[in-house]
PDB file of C-alpha atoms and ligand atoms in Angstrom:
ATOM      1  CA  MET H   1      20.413  -1.010 -56.902  1.00  0.00           C
ATOM      2  CA  GLN H   2      23.577   1.231 -56.437  1.00  0.00           C
ATOM      3  CA  ILE H   3      24.385   3.079 -53.319  1.00  0.00           C
ATOM      4  CA  GLN H   4      23.326   6.609 -53.403  1.00  0.00           C
ATOM      5  CA  ASP H   5      21.174   9.544 -51.705  1.00  0.00           C
ATOM      6  CA  ASP H   6      17.976   8.159 -49.768  1.00  0.00           C
ATOM      7  CA  CYS H   7      18.780   4.319 -49.878  1.00  0.00           C
ATOM      8  CA  VAL H   8      18.733   2.302 -47.250  1.00  0.00           C
ATOM      9  CA  VAL H   9      21.732   0.709 -46.854  1.00  0.00           C
ATOM     10  CA  THR H  10      22.575  -2.681 -44.687  1.00  0.00           C
ATOM     11  CA  ILE H  11      26.099  -3.429 -44.065  1.00  0.00           C
ATOM     12  CA  HIS H  12      28.520  -5.506 -41.704  1.00  0.00           C
ATOM     13  CA  TYR H  13      32.027  -4.164 -40.890  1.00  0.00           C
ATOM     14  CA  THR H  14      34.873  -4.342 -38.967  1.00  0.00           C
ATOM     15  CA  LEU H  15      36.651  -1.257 -37.286  1.00  0.00           C
ATOM     16  CA  THR H  16      40.134  -0.919 -36.949  1.00  0.00           C
ATOM     17  CA  ASN H  17      42.977   1.414 -35.977  1.00  0.00           C
ATOM     18  CA  ASP H  18      46.363   2.395 -36.876  1.00  0.00           C
ATOM     19  CA  ALA H  19      47.702  -0.603 -34.848  1.00  0.00           C
ATOM     20  CA  GLY H  20      45.827  -2.897 -36.634  1.00  0.00           C
ATOM     21  CA  GLU H  21      43.701  -3.453 -32.965  1.00  0.00           C
ATOM     22  CA  GLU H  22      39.823  -3.970 -33.496  1.00  0.00           C
ATOM     23  CA  LEU H  23      37.787  -1.423 -32.208  1.00  0.00           C
ATOM     24  CA  ASP H  24      34.147  -2.534 -33.414  1.00  0.00           C
ATOM     25  CA  SER H  25      32.343  -5.394 -35.333  1.00  0.00           C
ATOM     26  CA  SER H  26      29.162  -5.719 -36.558  1.00  0.00           C
ATOM     27  CA  VAL H  27      29.736  -9.284 -37.304  1.00  0.00           C
ATOM     28  CA  GLY H  28      28.006 -12.133 -35.748  1.00  0.00           C
ATOM     29  CA  SER H  29      25.454  -9.716 -34.429  1.00  0.00           C
ATOM     30  CA  ASP H  30      22.932  -6.969 -36.398  1.00  0.00           C
ATOM     31  CA  PRO H  31      24.370  -5.545 -39.181  1.00  0.00           C
ATOM     32  CA  LEU H  32      24.476  -1.385 -39.526  1.00  0.00           C
ATOM     33  CA  VAL H  33      21.351  -0.201 -41.261  1.00  0.00           C
ATOM     34  CA  TYR H  34      21.526   3.782 -42.311  1.00  0.00           C
ATOM     35  CA  LEU H  35      19.889   5.704 -44.298  1.00  0.00           C
ATOM     36  CA  HIS H  36      22.666   7.241 -47.069  1.00  0.00           C
ATOM     37  CA  GLY H  37      23.026  10.812 -47.712  1.00  0.00           C
ATOM     38  CA  ALA H  38      21.521  11.577 -44.553  1.00  0.00           C
ATOM     39  CA  GLY H  39      24.641  11.746 -42.120  1.00  0.00           C
ATOM     40  CA  ASN H  40      23.692   8.972 -40.144  1.00  0.00           C
ATOM     41  CA  ILE H  41      27.491   7.860 -40.744  1.00  0.00           C
ATOM     42  CA  ILE H  42      30.560   8.913 -40.491  1.00  0.00           C
ATOM     43  CA  PRO H  43      31.137  11.238 -43.864  1.00  0.00           C
ATOM     44  CA  GLY H  44      34.320   9.315 -44.771  1.00  0.00           C
ATOM     45  CA  LEU H  45      32.296   6.294 -44.738  1.00  0.00           C
ATOM     46  CA  GLU H  46      29.221   7.263 -46.305  1.00  0.00           C
ATOM     47  CA  GLY H  47      31.337   9.011 -49.295  1.00  0.00           C
ATOM     48  CA  ALA H  48      33.432   5.601 -50.037  1.00  0.00           C
ATOM     49  CA  LEU H  49      30.473   3.781 -49.816  1.00  0.00           C
ATOM     50  CA  ALA H  50      28.046   5.561 -52.714  1.00  0.00           C
ATOM     51  CA  GLY H  51      28.147   3.720 -55.734  1.00  0.00           C
ATOM     52  CA  SER H  52      28.865   0.074 -54.007  1.00  0.00           C
ATOM     53  CA  ARG H  53      25.827  -2.510 -54.627  1.00  0.00           C
ATOM     54  CA  ALA H  54      24.933  -5.606 -52.463  1.00  0.00           C
ATOM     55  CA  GLY H  55      27.931  -8.195 -52.335  1.00  0.00           C
ATOM     56  CA  ASP H  56      30.110  -5.415 -52.424  1.00  0.00           C
ATOM     57  CA  ALA H  57      33.461  -5.847 -50.064  1.00  0.00           C
ATOM     58  CA  LEU H  58      35.591  -3.141 -49.738  1.00  0.00           C
ATOM     59  CA  ASP H  59      38.384  -1.574 -47.668  1.00  0.00           C
ATOM     60  CA  VAL H  60      38.260   2.284 -46.552  1.00  0.00           C
ATOM     61  CA  MET H  61      40.730   4.328 -44.685  1.00  0.00           C
ATOM     62  CA  VAL H  62      38.877   7.236 -43.408  1.00  0.00           C
ATOM     63  CA  GLN H  63      41.462  10.250 -42.360  1.00  0.00           C
ATOM     64  CA  PRO H  64      40.067  11.837 -38.692  1.00  0.00           C
ATOM     65  CA  GLU H  65      38.613  14.905 -40.554  1.00  0.00           C
ATOM     66  CA  ASP H  66      36.385  12.409 -42.058  1.00  0.00           C
ATOM     67  CA  ALA H  67      35.771  10.463 -39.247  1.00  0.00           C
ATOM     68  CA  TYR H  68      35.357  12.093 -35.352  1.00  0.00           C
ATOM     69  CA  GLY H  69      37.340  14.896 -36.014  1.00  0.00           C
ATOM     70  CA  LEU H  70      40.696  16.372 -34.861  1.00  0.00           C
ATOM     71  CA  VAL H  71      41.786  16.575 -30.905  1.00  0.00           C
ATOM     72  CA  ASP H  72      40.374  19.568 -29.894  1.00  0.00           C
ATOM     73  CA  PRO H  73      42.900  20.720 -26.690  1.00  0.00           C
ATOM     74  CA  ALA H  74      40.161  23.130 -25.943  1.00  0.00           C
ATOM     75  CA  LEU H  75      38.407  20.085 -24.542  1.00  0.00           C
ATOM     76  CA  ILE H  76      41.191  18.326 -22.022  1.00  0.00           C
ATOM     77  CA  HIS H  77      41.292  19.845 -18.786  1.00  0.00           C
ATOM     78  CA  LYS H  78      43.149  19.177 -15.221  1.00  0.00           C
ATOM     79  CA  ILE H  79      40.341  19.019 -12.350  1.00  0.00           C
ATOM     80  CA  PRO H  80      40.831  18.108  -8.960  1.00  0.00           C
ATOM     81  CA  HIS H  81      40.912  15.036  -7.287  1.00  0.00           C
ATOM     82  CA  ASP H  82      37.979  16.461  -5.153  1.00  0.00           C
ATOM     83  CA  ALA H  83      35.598  16.521  -8.238  1.00  0.00           C
ATOM     84  CA  PHE H  84      35.849  12.333  -8.031  1.00  0.00           C
ATOM     85  CA  ALA H  85      34.780  11.928  -4.374  1.00  0.00           C
ATOM     86  CA  GLY H  86      33.461   8.182  -3.648  1.00  0.00           C
ATOM     87  CA  ILE H  87      35.927   6.748  -6.579  1.00  0.00           C
ATOM     88  CA  GLU H  88      38.659   4.852  -4.993  1.00  0.00           C
ATOM     89  CA  ARG H  89      41.024   5.026  -7.610  1.00  0.00           C
ATOM     90  CA  VAL H  90      41.165   7.111 -10.949  1.00  0.00           C
ATOM     91  CA  GLU H  91      43.472   5.723 -13.609  1.00  0.00           C
ATOM     92  CA  PRO H  92      43.779   6.466 -17.141  1.00  0.00           C
ATOM     93  CA  GLY H  93      41.709   4.894 -19.630  1.00  0.00           C
ATOM     94  CA  MET H  94      38.536   5.032 -17.202  1.00  0.00           C
ATOM     95  CA  GLN H  95      35.347   7.114 -18.772  1.00  0.00           C
ATOM     96  CA  PHE H  96      33.254   8.689 -17.058  1.00  0.00           C
ATOM     97  CA  GLN H  97      29.745  10.618 -17.548  1.00  0.00           C
ATOM     98  CA  THR H  98      29.123  14.010 -16.438  1.00  0.00           C
ATOM     99  CA  GLU H  99      26.962  16.857 -17.269  1.00  0.00           C
ATOM    100  CA  GLY H 100      28.254  19.994 -19.844  1.00  0.00           C
ATOM    101  CA  PRO H 101      27.905  23.108 -19.575  1.00  0.00           C
ATOM    102  CA  ASN H 102      23.966  23.190 -21.122  1.00  0.00           C
ATOM    103  CA  GLY H 103      23.295  20.009 -19.172  1.00  0.00           C
ATOM    104  CA  GLN H 104      24.027  17.624 -21.785  1.00  0.00           C
ATOM    105  CA  ILE H 105      25.441  14.232 -21.289  1.00  0.00           C
ATOM    106  CA  VAL H 106      29.572  14.405 -21.883  1.00  0.00           C
ATOM    107  CA  ARG H 107      31.602  11.494 -21.713  1.00  0.00           C
ATOM    108  CA  VAL H 108      35.060  12.004 -20.706  1.00  0.00           C
ATOM    109  CA  THR H 109      38.488   9.884 -20.861  1.00  0.00           C
ATOM    110  CA  VAL H 110      40.549   9.981 -17.855  1.00  0.00           C
ATOM    111  CA  ARG H 111      44.458  10.545 -19.689  1.00  0.00           C
ATOM    112  CA  GLU H 112      46.394  11.366 -16.506  1.00  0.00           C
ATOM    113  CA  SER H 113      46.314  11.280 -12.672  1.00  0.00           C
ATOM    114  CA  ASP H 114      48.641  12.786 -10.579  1.00  0.00           C
ATOM    115  CA  GLU H 115      49.014  14.255  -7.641  1.00  0.00           C
ATOM    116  CA  ASP H 116      48.169  17.655  -8.719  1.00  0.00           C
ATOM    117  CA  GLY H 117      44.890  16.548 -10.258  1.00  0.00           C
ATOM    118  CA  VAL H 118      43.227  14.677 -13.085  1.00  0.00           C
ATOM    119  CA  VAL H 119      43.554  15.414 -16.764  1.00  0.00           C
ATOM    120  CA  ILE H 120      39.964  14.853 -18.463  1.00  0.00           C
ATOM    121  CA  ASP H 121      39.549  14.519 -22.157  1.00  0.00           C
ATOM    122  CA  ALA H 122      35.991  15.420 -23.388  1.00  0.00           C
ATOM    123  CA  ASN H 123      37.325  14.688 -27.484  1.00  0.00           C
ATOM    124  CA  HIS H 124      35.444  11.757 -28.679  1.00  0.00           C
ATOM    125  CA  PRO H 125      37.576   8.168 -28.089  1.00  0.00           C
ATOM    126  CA  LEU H 126      38.074   8.426 -31.672  1.00  0.00           C
ATOM    127  CA  ALA H 127      39.122  11.697 -32.337  1.00  0.00           C
ATOM    128  CA  GLY H 128      42.655  12.336 -34.161  1.00  0.00           C
ATOM    129  CA  GLN H 129      42.343   8.254 -35.040  1.00  0.00           C
ATOM    130  CA  THR H 130      42.687   7.046 -38.858  1.00  0.00           C
ATOM    131  CA  LEU H 131      40.065   4.322 -38.886  1.00  0.00           C
ATOM    132  CA  TYR H 132      39.812   1.197 -41.104  1.00  0.00           C
ATOM    133  CA  PHE H 133      36.598  -0.041 -42.320  1.00  0.00           C
ATOM    134  CA  SER H 134      36.158  -3.425 -43.894  1.00  0.00           C
ATOM    135  CA  VAL H 135      32.703  -3.234 -45.165  1.00  0.00           C
ATOM    136  CA  ARG H 136      30.271  -5.716 -47.041  1.00  0.00           C
ATOM    137  CA  VAL H 137      27.407  -4.327 -48.497  1.00  0.00           C
ATOM    138  CA  GLU H 138      24.120  -7.017 -47.391  1.00  0.00           C
ATOM    139  CA  ASP H 139      21.519  -4.977 -48.623  1.00  0.00           C
ATOM    140  CA  VAL H 140      20.406  -1.471 -50.858  1.00  0.00           C
ATOM    141  CA  ARG H 141      16.817  -0.498 -51.119  1.00  0.00           C
ATOM    142  CA  GLY H 142      14.990   2.782 -51.674  1.00  0.00           C
ATOM    143  CA  ALA H 143      14.034   4.490 -48.325  1.00  0.00           C
ATOM    144  CA  THR H 144      10.369   5.037 -48.018  1.00  0.00           C
ATOM    145  CA  GLU H 145       8.817   8.109 -47.167  1.00  0.00           C
ATOM    146  CA  GLU H 146       8.627   7.678 -43.719  1.00  0.00           C
ATOM    147  CA  GLU H 147      12.424   7.262 -43.570  1.00  0.00           C
ATOM    148  CA  LEU H 148      12.985  10.446 -45.688  1.00  0.00           C
ATOM    149  CA  ALA H 149      11.017  12.741 -43.466  1.00  0.00           C
ATOM    150  CA  HIS H 150      12.934  11.195 -40.277  1.00  0.00           C
ATOM    151  CA  GLY H 151      16.230  11.143 -41.722  1.00  0.00           C
ATOM    152  CA  HIS H 152      16.998   7.679 -40.364  1.00  0.00           C
ATOM    153  CA  ALA H 153      16.164   4.024 -41.421  1.00  0.00           C
ATOM    154  CA  HIS H 154      13.421   2.047 -39.921  1.00  0.00           C
TER     155      HIS H 154
HETATM  156 ZN1   ZN Q   1      11.958   7.339 -37.594  1.00  0.00          ZN
END
């Protein structure tokens, strides 16, 4: 069957960035199983998969707007070193979890660290990036009533 809304789709994928670096891959581990049309995966990939069948292989380029969004400058802040009490050395690329204004968990990445403070970025680590997916469709089936009610694959 063809991939369309309310199908449960099983894929293997490898994700690379603009520089050709591999960011993530399901190959060699469990495939990704998702409910098509429910926003379980990024819109650019979901849209590209529509109409494919089991056995199809696709190379999909996804612009940031259809992936993890553009970088929001409002989510980049400079904070004092005191905020990192107990951490010996704060270096660019380090990731921390912190609590957001509504008590939610926010992951931040350190962009810069100098004498005046530390620049942290709460954008998604893949915000602003064009993503390249190499995908193989393993299986397509109709979703169960329960899966449709829950909005995800079981
Ligand atoms: Zn469920």
